[in-house]
């Protein structure tokens, strides 16, 4: 079993500081915790404006004084070191010439030269502390990867003393080692200290302690352990040790003891009672039960010269309850069923990995976000446990998981950590002036170790994020690696593969991978893979099973992926559709170009051109990119198609579908929008436009910008000439063929109620497909007739 990492925080001298303004998404400096002794008491922070939480001007505190770094000789390697000092895994870029504004005070470092592998900035070469010929107009900045190192939290500053510390926690099964399915939910608690793994003395151990341990290991709750079972194991182990004194110096796994019927059949491979002096490293654990990890509890460590450890006690055994996603036995699934009844009122959106994302809550039948004011680990842990994960690893602020759209339901959420739901915590209702979506709260939860990433790998790619997909099949002793048939392999399947690999999203799902060498692997072992995109591994997707069938044979046509930590997320501004919808009778002689681009109903071919007209339902569509990566067409500009009639390039075959449906879902009219000019029409206040179609320019939608198709543009309509009066549903679907990867495809559809009387049309109740509760959506689908606008 691979150990599950927890934060490397010391149990001695832990101090949770008050929440600072920089934790809550403001542009003021953000301070990282004190670093290791290699940093010699230095502190680091990001500052400047405008910026995101993981970028900014680098400031260092030395001898109690904050200062900056000159950009002379600054490189990406130096940025890597500084991002790690700031608590991020690595750098993605750096800036010069005070991009985030000039700092104040000393310029601590100049001509900084790093290799990128240094543990501390003090190991890099420079002109010496405080020796600089620069001005603050040359201040350097960094752009870090939005992924934290273990040991850092956005919501609390934790001061640490680097003596004894609990680095990791794991569960080691007492019996059946190596044969139990993952995740392991019951076993001996082991903590990793500076000198290795140690057990914990069970004297004074409480259910609160177990709750904290289970949370760190990715489980929402704990359950009682069968102490009689383990007591018998301990007695039998003690007797075995007395009968075989020579075995005391050998690992306990060497003992051969025949268990009684209560213990189970077969040899016991892990016996519980291991009482050697160096077996125990921790005792006196006292948790309240609301802590996010064990290091925040009161702890006592055994000293090296302790002669007796855990007298009269034994190792702690903990049993955890897996969440619905990770339940492995039917009994566990039955235990989870009651929790699944009733409507879900909390969800996560926009996360690259399971158990992370923007927090959204359901109120009055509508989903909305949570403002990050006073957002902390306690509240984040309540969300994580409510959703079937463990405690929170991070409480994210400043819309780190992308901005939501629509209502913001809660602000200043305060939880004790004991609540079963976020809705049981105290909070404030807010108005639009109180908070914006740039302050949306998010979480990263602790997840149980399932080992699914060991059953898949990539080969032949230029980096670890791309390559031909290889999967492992077969049973113990007969495991082998093989390829996946490329037939029907697409973005949704690639998304699941990247998630299983722990590499985030898929930017491309490839059906041909001849340019990636697969080495000695040539056998295709899986075909017909079809995923919804929500699965945790390819095993959960539908596929052909043992009978492999490929239309195109050979390793040339096998599945491949290119993964990315970030992705775009398109969202239609539904209120604008409702406000701008109207009917126009347009003469046929003005529709030649539209007919050429197939923007009219099929019956238009039979019309008496150029006489007569077509009835068009027109509306504006404003498409926002609220993700964490720009939305770019899949095809490069070399393959864009020029349309002479309208004088523009098509960069995607189909960008949007427009449909008129009956209440039972039958399509009676349709339209489509090819992406002839995908550009940044407008952007948020602190975002600059990047894409403009004019003069064969690049096409796309920048994060924080939107593309507006006005109602008076050709093809921005649905031809309803043949539609009879009645009640209908207007449906708009963005990126319908999943040509471009997004972090969330469930919000790509918009629906409206509409009533057409043959002369006028009323459009109302427009909303994103997943913006309403399940019950509200069911009522929407059973739409009985017009209920607003006083139309009978």
GROMACS .gro file of C-alpha atoms in nm, residues 70 103 114 181 213 255 294 301 303 316 323 408 487 489 537-538 541 549 554 559 561 585 635 645 681 697 713 729 762:
model
   29
   70UNK     CA    1   1.597   4.257  -0.919
  103UNK     CA    2   0.781   4.737  -0.455
  114UNK     CA    3   1.982   2.926  -0.974
  181UNK     CA    4  -0.896  -0.450  -0.229
  213UNK     CA    5  -0.715   1.006   1.088
  255UNK     CA    6   0.565  -1.609   1.261
  294UNK     CA    7  -0.336   1.494   1.306
  301UNK     CA    8   0.631   1.175   2.115
  303UNK     CA    9   1.193   1.010   2.355
  316UNK     CA   10  -0.407   0.191   1.749
  323UNK     CA   11  -1.754   0.750   0.058
  408UNK     CA   12  -2.379   3.391  -0.487
  487UNK     CA   13  -1.203   0.367  -3.285
  489UNK     CA   14  -1.182   0.742  -2.891
  537UNK     CA   15  -1.089   0.510  -1.442
  538UNK     CA   16  -1.128   0.351  -1.784
  541UNK     CA   17  -1.636   0.299  -1.889
  549UNK     CA   18  -1.277  -0.560  -3.212
  554UNK     CA   19  -0.235  -0.193  -3.616
  559UNK     CA   20  -0.561   0.577  -2.856
  561UNK     CA   21  -0.395   1.166  -2.506
  585UNK     CA   22  -3.982   3.761  -4.131
  635UNK     CA   23  -0.791   2.307  -3.577
  645UNK     CA   24  -2.008   3.483  -4.925
  681UNK     CA   25  -1.570   4.093  -2.767
  697UNK     CA   26  -0.608   3.694  -3.663
  713UNK     CA   27  -2.579   3.855  -3.742
  729UNK     CA   28  -3.839   2.446  -2.533
  762UNK     CA   29  -4.255   3.456  -2.551
   0.00000   0.00000   0.00000
